XYZ file of C-alpha atoms in Angstrom:
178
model
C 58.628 16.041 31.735
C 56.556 16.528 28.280
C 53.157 15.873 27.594
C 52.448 12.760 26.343
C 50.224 14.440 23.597
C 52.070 17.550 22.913
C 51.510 18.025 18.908
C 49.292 15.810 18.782
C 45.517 16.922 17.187
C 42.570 14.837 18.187
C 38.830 14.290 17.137
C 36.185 13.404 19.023
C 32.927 12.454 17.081
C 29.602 12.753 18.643
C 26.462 13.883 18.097
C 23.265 14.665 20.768
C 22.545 12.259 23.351
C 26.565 11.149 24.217
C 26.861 9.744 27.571
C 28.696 12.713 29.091
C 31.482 11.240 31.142
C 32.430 9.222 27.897
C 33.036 12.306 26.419
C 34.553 15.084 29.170
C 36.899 12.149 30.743
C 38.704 11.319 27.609
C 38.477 15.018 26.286
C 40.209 16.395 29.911
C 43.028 13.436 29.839
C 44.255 14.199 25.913
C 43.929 18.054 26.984
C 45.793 17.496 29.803
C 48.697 15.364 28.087
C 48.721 18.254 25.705
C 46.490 17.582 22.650
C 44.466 19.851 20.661
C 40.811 18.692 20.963
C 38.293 19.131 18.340
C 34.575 18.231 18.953
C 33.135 16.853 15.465
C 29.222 17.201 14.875
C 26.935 16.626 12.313
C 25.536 19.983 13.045
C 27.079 23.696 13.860
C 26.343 25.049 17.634
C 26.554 22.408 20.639
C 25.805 18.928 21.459
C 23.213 17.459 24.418
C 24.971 15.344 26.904
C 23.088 12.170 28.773
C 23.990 9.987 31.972
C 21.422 7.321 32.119
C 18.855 9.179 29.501
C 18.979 12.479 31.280
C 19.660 15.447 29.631
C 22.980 17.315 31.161
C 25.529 19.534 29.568
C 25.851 20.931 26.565
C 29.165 21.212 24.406
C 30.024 23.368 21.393
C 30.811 22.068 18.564
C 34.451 23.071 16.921
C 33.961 21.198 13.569
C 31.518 19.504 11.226
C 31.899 16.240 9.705
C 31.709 17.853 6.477
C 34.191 20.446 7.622
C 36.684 18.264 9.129
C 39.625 16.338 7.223
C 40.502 12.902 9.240
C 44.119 13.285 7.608
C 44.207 16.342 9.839
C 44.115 14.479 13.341
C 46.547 11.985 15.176
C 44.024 9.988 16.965
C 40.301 9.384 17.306
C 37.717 9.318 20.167
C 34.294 7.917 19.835
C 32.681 7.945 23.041
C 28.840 6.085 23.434
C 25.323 6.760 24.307
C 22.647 4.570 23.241
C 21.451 7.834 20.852
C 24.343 8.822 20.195
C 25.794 6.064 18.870
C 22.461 4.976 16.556
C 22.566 8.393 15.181
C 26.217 8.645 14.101
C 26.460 5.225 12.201
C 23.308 6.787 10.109
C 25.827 9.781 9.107
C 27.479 8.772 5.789
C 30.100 11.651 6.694
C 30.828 10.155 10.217
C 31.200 7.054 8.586
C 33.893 8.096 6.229
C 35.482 9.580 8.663
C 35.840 6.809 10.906
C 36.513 4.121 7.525
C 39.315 6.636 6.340
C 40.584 6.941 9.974
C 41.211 3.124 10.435
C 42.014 2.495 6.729
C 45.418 4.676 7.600
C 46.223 2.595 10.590
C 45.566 5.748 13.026
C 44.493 4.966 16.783
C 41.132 5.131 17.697
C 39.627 5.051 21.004
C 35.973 3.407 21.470
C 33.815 2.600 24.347
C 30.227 1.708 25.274
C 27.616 1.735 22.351
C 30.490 3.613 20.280
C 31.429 0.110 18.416
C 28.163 0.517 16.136
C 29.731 3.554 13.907
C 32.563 0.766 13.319
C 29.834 -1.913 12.398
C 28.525 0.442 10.316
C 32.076 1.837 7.911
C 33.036 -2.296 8.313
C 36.343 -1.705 9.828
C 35.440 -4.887 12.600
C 36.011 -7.923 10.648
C 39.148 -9.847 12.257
C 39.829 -7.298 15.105
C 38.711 -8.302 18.537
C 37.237 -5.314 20.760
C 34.813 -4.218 24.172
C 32.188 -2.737 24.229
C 28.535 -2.139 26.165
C 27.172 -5.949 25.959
C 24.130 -5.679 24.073
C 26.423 -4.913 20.903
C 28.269 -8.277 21.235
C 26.069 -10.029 18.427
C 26.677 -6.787 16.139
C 30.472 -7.368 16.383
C 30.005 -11.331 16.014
C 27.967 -10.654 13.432
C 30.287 -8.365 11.436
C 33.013 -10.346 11.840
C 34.982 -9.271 14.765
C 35.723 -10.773 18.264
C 33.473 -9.247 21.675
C 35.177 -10.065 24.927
C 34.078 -8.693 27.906
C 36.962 -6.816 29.487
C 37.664 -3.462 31.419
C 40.098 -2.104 28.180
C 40.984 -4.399 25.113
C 43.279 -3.567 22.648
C 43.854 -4.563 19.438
C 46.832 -3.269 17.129
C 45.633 0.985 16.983
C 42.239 0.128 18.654
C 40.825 0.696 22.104
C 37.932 -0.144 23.444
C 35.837 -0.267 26.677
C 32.436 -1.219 28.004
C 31.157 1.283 30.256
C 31.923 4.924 32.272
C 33.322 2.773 35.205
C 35.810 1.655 32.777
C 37.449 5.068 31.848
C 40.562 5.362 33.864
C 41.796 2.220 32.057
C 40.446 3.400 28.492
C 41.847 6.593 28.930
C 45.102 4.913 30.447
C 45.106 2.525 27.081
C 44.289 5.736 24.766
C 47.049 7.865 25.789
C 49.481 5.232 24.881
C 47.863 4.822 22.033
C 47.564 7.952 20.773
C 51.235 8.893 21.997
């Protein structure tokens, strides 16, 4: 039987400071359905993982946001981290990016603090999403729908609260994505 993904290209968007398994566990399931993986950075060079504010891996960095083309990928990944997150909605590239990305009806995957880069490029109004609780009044407040559930999705979006949510998210994003 086939990959799932097989074809398929995927971005992930992140920046230092990502809360690591929100990053490796969706990365290692789209790799392993057979998708091409592309970590997308503000900066050249590698990224600084987090679980729970301390410092752990470090991955490199395939594109930039300046470098990368969202008409180029099949589906999108935007894993959290308090720091993470804050920083990448302040990028007017990763912004774009994610705007142009949902403005094409393309699947995106989103979980934890990851809902504030949507905030931000104002892709939530009338969609209903997950994601770490203290972000429900920023999705209220920019017109969308917070529930709390394991996975929620809505039309090409997927979201999730936390890391003990990722088999479902990354259940929910494969089909998705597929």
């Amino acid at each position: 039987m086939a990959n799932k993904l097989t074809g398929k290209r995927i971005a992930i968007l992140c920046t230092n400071g990502v809360q690591q398994d929100e990053l490796t566990k969706p990365w290692e399931v789209a790799r392993d359905e057979g998708a091409q993986v592309d970590l997308i950075a503000p900066k050249p060079g590698y990224v600084q993982a987090e679980r729970h504010k301390e410092k752990t891996d470090r991955f490199e960095v395939t594109r930039t946001f300046s470098e990368a083309d969202p008409y180029e990928y099949d589906g999108l990944i935007l894993p959290g981290g308090v720091v993470n997150a804050d920083d990448l909605r302040m990028e007017s590239d990763a912004v774009k990016f994610v705007r142009t990305f949902l403005d094409q009806d393309k699947p995106v995957a989103v979980i934890c603090h990851g809902p504030w880069i949507l905030v931000e490029a104002d892709v939530v109004r009338g969609r209903t999403l997950t994601s770490w609780p203290s972000l429900q009044s920023d999705v209220r407040n920019a017109g969308g729908t917070w529930v709390d559930e394991e996975v929620y999705v809505d039309g090409n979006l997927v979201s999730s609260r936390k890391p003990d949510d990722l088999p479902a998210f990354t259940r929910e994003m494969v089909k998705a994505f597929a």
